[in-house]
């Protein structure tokens, strides 16, 4: 849905943070609590890959190597998604923006109505991130997530819920994880400076139990509510 200027009406809540910081987990829970859409660009690309679309074909090779899909492709995909009616109020962006060019494009898409997006950076120490990512396994049937190092299933390699064989995402393999970190440092970390001085930028300690982080985020978002509209 667009207003007269062609920009979206809703308030964007952006989850930043390196791979493995827990953005996806928190974004999903917060979206459920607030009853707003959770837009994960990684999920959108995985869906395109699974459906074998042209975009999926272009993204696939890049994703498997741990690189970033070109800005124009990502931005066009997000621009079209946030015009939908369900983004007229708040919506959560998980994994976008990932470069300064994407952040500038988001500012343009949001337009003058808001003071910019609410930005939450989840901060987690490097070695912890590597453990979280390389240890991550998921159930292809029910979607349950485990970690062989931090939260193993009762029986190795098997889902506690439905006994399906657990799988590892290709981009969670160690060499790919290191590449994703390199991409994060070079292209996404500069966003901390880009957003850092803004009143709606919040840094949150991501190295705590997930429920504690969720509570902090809920409190923050209530605080941001009053400040968001310009
Ligand atoms: P994620 O699930 O968010 O870690 O995303 C998985 C992969 O999708 C990333 O490693 C990138 O290859 C690609 N991707 C997702 N979001 C973006 C983005 N905003 N810009 C560029 N590439 C992206």
PDB file of C-alpha atoms and ligand atoms in Angstrom:
ATOM      1  CA  UNK A   1       0.000   0.000   0.000  1.00  0.00           C
ATOM      2  CA  UNK A   2       1.415   3.411  -0.955  1.00  0.00           C
ATOM      3  CA  UNK A   3       0.635   6.921   0.122  1.00  0.00           C
ATOM      4  CA  UNK A   4       0.584   9.851  -2.321  1.00  0.00           C
ATOM      5  CA  UNK A   5       4.379  10.018  -2.487  1.00  0.00           C
ATOM      6  CA  UNK A   6       4.602   6.348  -3.488  1.00  0.00           C
ATOM      7  CA  UNK A   7       6.330   5.372  -0.239  1.00  0.00           C
ATOM      8  CA  UNK A   8       5.119   2.739   2.225  1.00  0.00           C
ATOM      9  CA  UNK A   9       3.054   3.697   5.258  1.00  0.00           C
ATOM     10  CA  UNK A  10       4.186   1.153   7.811  1.00  0.00           C
ATOM     11  CA  UNK A  11       6.962   1.376  10.364  1.00  0.00           C
ATOM     12  CA  UNK A  12       9.947  -0.816   9.596  1.00  0.00           C
ATOM     13  CA  UNK A  13      11.650  -2.612  12.471  1.00  0.00           C
ATOM     14  CA  UNK A  14      15.073  -3.750  11.309  1.00  0.00           C
ATOM     15  CA  UNK A  15      17.049  -6.557  12.948  1.00  0.00           C
ATOM     16  CA  UNK A  16      20.769  -6.111  12.371  1.00  0.00           C
ATOM     17  CA  UNK A  17      23.590  -8.232  13.685  1.00  0.00           C
ATOM     18  CA  UNK A  18      26.093 -10.749  12.348  1.00  0.00           C
ATOM     19  CA  UNK A  19      25.091 -14.207  11.096  1.00  0.00           C
ATOM     20  CA  UNK A  20      24.202 -16.358  14.095  1.00  0.00           C
ATOM     21  CA  UNK A  21      23.306 -13.464  16.396  1.00  0.00           C
ATOM     22  CA  UNK A  22      19.744 -14.741  16.718  1.00  0.00           C
ATOM     23  CA  UNK A  23      18.064 -12.226  14.418  1.00  0.00           C
ATOM     24  CA  UNK A  24      15.833 -14.827  12.806  1.00  0.00           C
ATOM     25  CA  UNK A  25      14.729 -16.338  16.111  1.00  0.00           C
ATOM     26  CA  UNK A  26      13.973 -13.007  17.745  1.00  0.00           C
ATOM     27  CA  UNK A  27      12.382 -11.496  14.643  1.00  0.00           C
ATOM     28  CA  UNK A  28       9.985 -14.435  14.445  1.00  0.00           C
ATOM     29  CA  UNK A  29       8.972 -14.288  18.120  1.00  0.00           C
ATOM     30  CA  UNK A  30       8.563 -10.517  18.130  1.00  0.00           C
ATOM     31  CA  UNK A  31       6.508 -10.643  14.921  1.00  0.00           C
ATOM     32  CA  UNK A  32       4.183 -13.179  16.569  1.00  0.00           C
ATOM     33  CA  UNK A  33       3.863 -11.103  19.737  1.00  0.00           C
ATOM     34  CA  UNK A  34       3.135  -7.909  17.830  1.00  0.00           C
ATOM     35  CA  UNK A  35       1.014  -9.664  15.200  1.00  0.00           C
ATOM     36  CA  UNK A  36       3.007  -8.129  12.345  1.00  0.00           C
ATOM     37  CA  UNK A  37       4.686  -9.651   9.265  1.00  0.00           C
ATOM     38  CA  UNK A  38       8.172 -11.116   9.569  1.00  0.00           C
ATOM     39  CA  UNK A  39      10.042 -10.471   6.326  1.00  0.00           C
ATOM     40  CA  UNK A  40      13.245 -12.491   6.131  1.00  0.00           C
ATOM     41  CA  UNK A  41      15.175 -11.872   2.912  1.00  0.00           C
ATOM     42  CA  UNK A  42      17.115 -15.121   3.486  1.00  0.00           C
ATOM     43  CA  UNK A  43      13.802 -17.055   3.666  1.00  0.00           C
ATOM     44  CA  UNK A  44      12.525 -15.245   0.586  1.00  0.00           C
ATOM     45  CA  UNK A  45      15.627 -16.257  -1.369  1.00  0.00           C
ATOM     46  CA  UNK A  46      15.459 -19.850  -0.091  1.00  0.00           C
ATOM     47  CA  UNK A  47      11.850 -19.934  -1.253  1.00  0.00           C
ATOM     48  CA  UNK A  48      12.861 -18.648  -4.707  1.00  0.00           C
ATOM     49  CA  UNK A  49      15.600 -21.280  -4.874  1.00  0.00           C
ATOM     50  CA  UNK A  50      13.150 -24.033  -3.882  1.00  0.00           C
ATOM     51  CA  UNK A  51      10.641 -22.869  -6.507  1.00  0.00           C
ATOM     52  CA  UNK A  52      13.369 -22.638  -9.157  1.00  0.00           C
ATOM     53  CA  UNK A  53      12.546 -19.051 -10.172  1.00  0.00           C
ATOM     54  CA  UNK A  54      14.948 -16.875 -12.168  1.00  0.00           C
ATOM     55  CA  UNK A  55      15.760 -14.884  -9.002  1.00  0.00           C
ATOM     56  CA  UNK A  56      16.384 -18.144  -7.157  1.00  0.00           C
ATOM     57  CA  UNK A  57      18.727 -19.274  -9.898  1.00  0.00           C
ATOM     58  CA  UNK A  58      20.717 -16.031  -9.626  1.00  0.00           C
ATOM     59  CA  UNK A  59      20.810 -16.096  -5.813  1.00  0.00           C
ATOM     60  CA  UNK A  60      21.628 -19.765  -5.339  1.00  0.00           C
ATOM     61  CA  UNK A  61      25.302 -19.835  -6.317  1.00  0.00           C
ATOM     62  CA  UNK A  62      26.009 -16.676  -4.303  1.00  0.00           C
ATOM     63  CA  UNK A  63      24.236 -17.996  -1.208  1.00  0.00           C
ATOM     64  CA  UNK A  64      26.062 -21.313  -1.342  1.00  0.00           C
ATOM     65  CA  UNK A  65      29.389 -19.492  -1.255  1.00  0.00           C
ATOM     66  CA  UNK A  66      28.321 -17.206   1.612  1.00  0.00           C
ATOM     67  CA  UNK A  67      28.327 -13.990  -0.434  1.00  0.00           C
ATOM     68  CA  UNK A  68      25.685 -11.297  -0.738  1.00  0.00           C
ATOM     69  CA  UNK A  69      23.104 -11.142  -3.503  1.00  0.00           C
ATOM     70  CA  UNK A  70      23.459  -7.875  -5.491  1.00  0.00           C
ATOM     71  CA  UNK A  71      21.762  -4.835  -3.923  1.00  0.00           C
ATOM     72  CA  UNK A  72      19.402  -4.159  -6.863  1.00  0.00           C
ATOM     73  CA  UNK A  73      17.914  -7.660  -6.707  1.00  0.00           C
ATOM     74  CA  UNK A  74      17.395  -7.626  -2.935  1.00  0.00           C
ATOM     75  CA  UNK A  75      16.070  -4.091  -2.851  1.00  0.00           C
ATOM     76  CA  UNK A  76      13.559  -4.721  -5.649  1.00  0.00           C
ATOM     77  CA  UNK A  77      12.311  -7.848  -3.859  1.00  0.00           C
ATOM     78  CA  UNK A  78      11.880  -5.993  -0.545  1.00  0.00           C
ATOM     79  CA  UNK A  79      10.354  -2.898  -2.187  1.00  0.00           C
ATOM     80  CA  UNK A  80       7.678  -4.987  -3.793  1.00  0.00           C
ATOM     81  CA  UNK A  81       6.965  -6.962  -0.586  1.00  0.00           C
ATOM     82  CA  UNK A  82       6.549  -3.933   1.675  1.00  0.00           C
ATOM     83  CA  UNK A  83       3.993  -2.385  -0.649  1.00  0.00           C
ATOM     84  CA  UNK A  84       1.601  -5.187   0.333  1.00  0.00           C
ATOM     85  CA  UNK A  85      -1.395  -4.347   2.516  1.00  0.00           C
ATOM     86  CA  UNK A  86      -0.080  -6.269   5.529  1.00  0.00           C
ATOM     87  CA  UNK A  87       2.829  -3.785   5.761  1.00  0.00           C
ATOM     88  CA  UNK A  88       0.577  -0.763   6.284  1.00  0.00           C
ATOM     89  CA  UNK A  89       1.319  -0.938  10.019  1.00  0.00           C
ATOM     90  CA  UNK A  90       4.561  -2.292  11.533  1.00  0.00           C
ATOM     91  CA  UNK A  91       6.607  -4.977   9.817  1.00  0.00           C
ATOM     92  CA  UNK A  92       9.874  -6.670  10.710  1.00  0.00           C
ATOM     93  CA  UNK A  93      12.841  -6.830   8.368  1.00  0.00           C
ATOM     94  CA  UNK A  94      15.187  -9.682   9.169  1.00  0.00           C
ATOM     95  CA  UNK A  95      18.398  -9.714   7.104  1.00  0.00           C
ATOM     96  CA  UNK A  96      17.726  -6.470   5.266  1.00  0.00           C
ATOM     97  CA  UNK A  97      19.438  -4.049   4.896  1.00  0.00           C
ATOM     98  CA  UNK A  98      22.851  -5.718   4.756  1.00  0.00           C
ATOM     99  CA  UNK A  99      24.770  -2.962   2.956  1.00  0.00           C
ATOM    100  CA  UNK A 100      24.829   0.824   3.182  1.00  0.00           C
ATOM    101  CA  UNK A 101      23.319   1.019  -0.322  1.00  0.00           C
ATOM    102  CA  UNK A 102      20.390  -1.114   0.854  1.00  0.00           C
ATOM    103  CA  UNK A 103      19.974   1.051   3.963  1.00  0.00           C
ATOM    104  CA  UNK A 104      19.801   4.185   1.822  1.00  0.00           C
ATOM    105  CA  UNK A 105      17.262   2.487  -0.443  1.00  0.00           C
ATOM    106  CA  UNK A 106      15.181   1.615   2.629  1.00  0.00           C
ATOM    107  CA  UNK A 107      15.220   5.242   3.794  1.00  0.00           C
ATOM    108  CA  UNK A 108      13.918   6.228   0.358  1.00  0.00           C
ATOM    109  CA  UNK A 109      11.227   3.572   0.461  1.00  0.00           C
ATOM    110  CA  UNK A 110      10.060   4.662   3.892  1.00  0.00           C
ATOM    111  CA  UNK A 111      10.049   8.304   2.807  1.00  0.00           C
ATOM    112  CA  UNK A 112       9.510  11.318   5.029  1.00  0.00           C
ATOM    113  CA  UNK A 113       6.681   9.957   7.140  1.00  0.00           C
ATOM    114  CA  UNK A 114       8.887   8.182   9.644  1.00  0.00           C
ATOM    115  CA  UNK A 115      12.132   9.190  11.287  1.00  0.00           C
ATOM    116  CA  UNK A 116      13.635   6.148   9.552  1.00  0.00           C
ATOM    117  CA  UNK A 117      13.375   2.525  10.637  1.00  0.00           C
ATOM    118  CA  UNK A 118      13.612   1.306  14.224  1.00  0.00           C
ATOM    119  CA  UNK A 119      16.960  -0.503  14.189  1.00  0.00           C
ATOM    120  CA  UNK A 120      17.961  -3.217  16.638  1.00  0.00           C
ATOM    121  CA  UNK A 121      21.497  -4.544  16.603  1.00  0.00           C
ATOM    122  CA  UNK A 122      22.014  -7.888  18.335  1.00  0.00           C
ATOM    123  CA  UNK A 123      25.608  -8.020  19.531  1.00  0.00           C
ATOM    124  CA  UNK A 124      27.326 -11.403  20.073  1.00  0.00           C
ATOM    125  CA  UNK A 125      31.014 -12.223  20.376  1.00  0.00           C
ATOM    126  CA  UNK A 126      32.734 -13.764  17.290  1.00  0.00           C
ATOM    127  CA  UNK A 127      33.639 -17.243  18.651  1.00  0.00           C
ATOM    128  CA  UNK A 128      30.135 -17.717  19.989  1.00  0.00           C
ATOM    129  CA  UNK A 129      28.731 -16.924  16.556  1.00  0.00           C
ATOM    130  CA  UNK A 130      30.935 -19.541  14.905  1.00  0.00           C
ATOM    131  CA  UNK A 131      29.780 -22.169  17.438  1.00  0.00           C
ATOM    132  CA  UNK A 132      26.142 -21.270  16.979  1.00  0.00           C
ATOM    133  CA  UNK A 133      26.311 -21.468  13.175  1.00  0.00           C
ATOM    134  CA  UNK A 134      28.532 -24.465  12.569  1.00  0.00           C
ATOM    135  CA  UNK A 135      26.699 -26.444  15.284  1.00  0.00           C
ATOM    136  CA  UNK A 136      23.220 -25.611  13.973  1.00  0.00           C
ATOM    137  CA  UNK A 137      21.060 -28.490  12.714  1.00  0.00           C
ATOM    138  CA  UNK A 138      17.385 -28.416  11.849  1.00  0.00           C
ATOM    139  CA  UNK A 139      14.573 -30.858  11.338  1.00  0.00           C
ATOM    140  CA  UNK A 140      13.411 -30.893   7.713  1.00  0.00           C
ATOM    141  CA  UNK A 141       9.955 -32.042   8.846  1.00  0.00           C
ATOM    142  CA  UNK A 142       8.939 -29.839  11.781  1.00  0.00           C
ATOM    143  CA  UNK A 143      11.545 -27.058  11.564  1.00  0.00           C
ATOM    144  CA  UNK A 144      12.874 -27.585  15.134  1.00  0.00           C
ATOM    145  CA  UNK A 145      16.365 -26.134  15.582  1.00  0.00           C
ATOM    146  CA  UNK A 146      19.168 -27.806  17.536  1.00  0.00           C
ATOM    147  CA  UNK A 147      22.855 -27.182  18.089  1.00  0.00           C
ATOM    148  CA  UNK A 148      25.278 -30.083  18.361  1.00  0.00           C
ATOM    149  CA  UNK A 149      27.522 -27.992  20.636  1.00  0.00           C
ATOM    150  CA  UNK A 150      25.031 -25.924  22.635  1.00  0.00           C
ATOM    151  CA  UNK A 151      21.645 -27.679  22.482  1.00  0.00           C
ATOM    152  CA  UNK A 152      22.027 -31.251  21.172  1.00  0.00           C
ATOM    153  CA  UNK A 153      19.045 -33.516  20.516  1.00  0.00           C
ATOM    154  CA  UNK A 154      18.577 -36.459  22.908  1.00  0.00           C
ATOM    155  CA  UNK A 155      19.754 -38.885  20.187  1.00  0.00           C
ATOM    156  CA  UNK A 156      22.555 -37.703  17.913  1.00  0.00           C
ATOM    157  CA  UNK A 157      21.377 -36.522  14.494  1.00  0.00           C
ATOM    158  CA  UNK A 158      17.708 -37.229  15.168  1.00  0.00           C
ATOM    159  CA  UNK A 159      14.823 -34.847  15.921  1.00  0.00           C
ATOM    160  CA  UNK A 160      13.365 -35.188  19.465  1.00  0.00           C
ATOM    161  CA  UNK A 161       9.894 -34.377  18.172  1.00  0.00           C
ATOM    162  CA  UNK A 162       9.397 -36.556  15.114  1.00  0.00           C
ATOM    163  CA  UNK A 163      12.596 -38.673  14.851  1.00  0.00           C
ATOM    164  CA  UNK A 164      13.453 -37.240  11.384  1.00  0.00           C
ATOM    165  CA  UNK A 165      17.149 -37.101  10.449  1.00  0.00           C
ATOM    166  CA  UNK A 166      18.496 -33.615  11.187  1.00  0.00           C
ATOM    167  CA  UNK A 167      20.136 -31.614   8.419  1.00  0.00           C
ATOM    168  CA  UNK A 168      22.741 -28.861   8.230  1.00  0.00           C
ATOM    169  CA  UNK A 169      22.113 -25.813   6.048  1.00  0.00           C
ATOM    170  CA  UNK A 170      24.763 -25.750   3.338  1.00  0.00           C
ATOM    171  CA  UNK A 171      25.712 -22.214   4.298  1.00  0.00           C
ATOM    172  CA  UNK A 172      26.301 -23.303   7.910  1.00  0.00           C
ATOM    173  CA  UNK A 173      29.295 -25.421   6.881  1.00  0.00           C
ATOM    174  CA  UNK A 174      32.466 -24.012   8.416  1.00  0.00           C
ATOM    175  CA  UNK A 175      34.156 -22.655   5.270  1.00  0.00           C
ATOM    176  CA  UNK A 176      30.938 -20.952   4.194  1.00  0.00           C
ATOM    177  CA  UNK A 177      30.375 -19.532   7.685  1.00  0.00           C
ATOM    178  CA  UNK A 178      33.828 -17.903   7.563  1.00  0.00           C
ATOM    179  CA  UNK A 179      32.900 -16.331   4.196  1.00  0.00           C
ATOM    180  CA  UNK A 180      29.622 -15.055   5.609  1.00  0.00           C
ATOM    181  CA  UNK A 181      31.575 -13.417   8.436  1.00  0.00           C
ATOM    182  CA  UNK A 182      33.924 -11.787   5.938  1.00  0.00           C
ATOM    183  CA  UNK A 183      30.905 -10.475   3.995  1.00  0.00           C
ATOM    184  CA  UNK A 184      29.386  -9.207   7.255  1.00  0.00           C
ATOM    185  CA  UNK A 185      32.558  -7.377   8.318  1.00  0.00           C
ATOM    186  CA  UNK A 186      33.115  -5.768   4.927  1.00  0.00           C
ATOM    187  CA  UNK A 187      29.565  -4.896   3.938  1.00  0.00           C
ATOM    188  CA  UNK A 188      27.166  -5.017   6.875  1.00  0.00           C
ATOM    189  CA  UNK A 189      29.209  -3.827   9.857  1.00  0.00           C
ATOM    190  CA  UNK A 190      29.424  -0.303   8.334  1.00  0.00           C
ATOM    191  CA  UNK A 191      25.667  -0.066   8.956  1.00  0.00           C
ATOM    192  CA  UNK A 192      26.389   0.331  12.662  1.00  0.00           C
ATOM    193  CA  UNK A 193      27.974   3.649  11.849  1.00  0.00           C
ATOM    194  CA  UNK A 194      25.269   4.533   9.328  1.00  0.00           C
ATOM    195  CA  UNK A 195      22.498   4.068  11.912  1.00  0.00           C
ATOM    196  CA  UNK A 196      24.549   4.596  15.088  1.00  0.00           C
ATOM    197  CA  UNK A 197      23.687   8.228  15.784  1.00  0.00           C
ATOM    198  CA  UNK A 198      19.964   7.898  15.122  1.00  0.00           C
ATOM    199  CA  UNK A 199      17.412   8.133  17.947  1.00  0.00           C
ATOM    200  CA  UNK A 200      15.767   4.853  16.923  1.00  0.00           C
ATOM    201  CA  UNK A 201      18.972   2.790  16.963  1.00  0.00           C
ATOM    202  CA  UNK A 202      19.315   0.296  19.816  1.00  0.00           C
ATOM    203  CA  UNK A 203      22.114  -2.122  20.603  1.00  0.00           C
ATOM    204  CA  UNK A 204      21.059  -5.211  22.554  1.00  0.00           C
ATOM    205  CA  UNK A 205      23.274  -7.863  24.176  1.00  0.00           C
ATOM    206  CA  UNK A 206      22.486 -11.007  22.168  1.00  0.00           C
ATOM    207  CA  UNK A 207      24.493 -13.361  24.374  1.00  0.00           C
ATOM    208  CA  UNK A 208      21.696 -14.102  26.850  1.00  0.00           C
ATOM    209  CA  UNK A 209      18.834 -16.619  27.054  1.00  0.00           C
ATOM    210  CA  UNK A 210      16.422 -15.979  24.150  1.00  0.00           C
ATOM    211  CA  UNK A 211      13.430 -15.181  26.441  1.00  0.00           C
ATOM    212  CA  UNK A 212      15.424 -12.443  28.215  1.00  0.00           C
ATOM    213  CA  UNK A 213      16.351 -10.899  24.874  1.00  0.00           C
ATOM    214  CA  UNK A 214      12.719 -11.031  23.735  1.00  0.00           C
ATOM    215  CA  UNK A 215      11.629  -9.190  26.887  1.00  0.00           C
ATOM    216  CA  UNK A 216      14.270  -6.503  26.384  1.00  0.00           C
ATOM    217  CA  UNK A 217      13.156  -6.091  22.774  1.00  0.00           C
ATOM    218  CA  UNK A 218       9.492  -5.777  23.697  1.00  0.00           C
ATOM    219  CA  UNK A 219      10.316  -3.048  26.230  1.00  0.00           C
ATOM    220  CA  UNK A 220      12.453  -1.257  23.660  1.00  0.00           C
ATOM    221  CA  UNK A 221       9.801  -1.351  20.993  1.00  0.00           C
ATOM    222  CA  UNK A 222       7.230   0.146  23.330  1.00  0.00           C
ATOM    223  CA  UNK A 223       9.691   2.949  24.077  1.00  0.00           C
ATOM    224  CA  UNK A 224      10.366   3.433  20.370  1.00  0.00           C
ATOM    225  CA  UNK A 225       6.624   3.577  19.652  1.00  0.00           C
ATOM    226  CA  UNK A 226       6.272   7.059  21.055  1.00  0.00           C
ATOM    227  CA  UNK A 227       9.280   8.364  19.172  1.00  0.00           C
ATOM    228  CA  UNK A 228       8.785   6.784  15.780  1.00  0.00           C
ATOM    229  CA  UNK A 229       6.467   9.135  13.950  1.00  0.00           C
ATOM    230  CA  UNK A 230       8.017  12.403  12.831  1.00  0.00           C
TER     231      UNK A 230
HETATM  232  P1  LIG B   1      20.148 -15.325   6.008  1.00  0.00           P
HETATM  233  O1  LIG B   1      19.186 -16.449   6.166  1.00  0.00           O
HETATM  234  O2  LIG B   1      19.552 -13.992   6.424  1.00  0.00           O
HETATM  235  O3  LIG B   1      21.482 -15.577   6.655  1.00  0.00           O
HETATM  236  O4  LIG B   1      20.428 -15.171   4.432  1.00  0.00           O
HETATM  237  C1  LIG B   1      20.954 -16.243   3.674  1.00  0.00           C
HETATM  238  C2  LIG B   1      21.680 -15.707   2.458  1.00  0.00           C
HETATM  239  O5  LIG B   1      20.762 -14.993   1.622  1.00  0.00           O
HETATM  240  C3  LIG B   1      22.791 -14.713   2.747  1.00  0.00           C
HETATM  241  O6  LIG B   1      24.000 -15.358   3.095  1.00  0.00           O
HETATM  242  C4  LIG B   1      22.887 -13.981   1.408  1.00  0.00           C
HETATM  243  O7  LIG B   1      23.538 -14.756   0.431  1.00  0.00           O
HETATM  244  C5  LIG B   1      21.420 -13.885   1.006  1.00  0.00           C
HETATM  245  N1  LIG B   1      20.819 -12.623   1.528  1.00  0.00           N
HETATM  246  C6  LIG B   1      19.817 -12.518   2.439  1.00  0.00           C
HETATM  247  N2  LIG B   1      19.514 -11.226   2.683  1.00  0.00           N
HETATM  248  C7  LIG B   1      20.346 -10.493   1.897  1.00  0.00           C
HETATM  249  C8  LIG B   1      20.562  -9.097   1.706  1.00  0.00           C
HETATM  250  N3  LIG B   1      19.838  -8.178   2.374  1.00  0.00           N
HETATM  251  N4  LIG B   1      21.509  -8.706   0.817  1.00  0.00           N
HETATM  252  C9  LIG B   1      22.227  -9.602   0.133  1.00  0.00           C
HETATM  253  N5  LIG B   1      22.111 -10.935   0.282  1.00  0.00           N
HETATM  254  C10 LIG B   1      21.174 -11.395   1.152  1.00  0.00           C
END
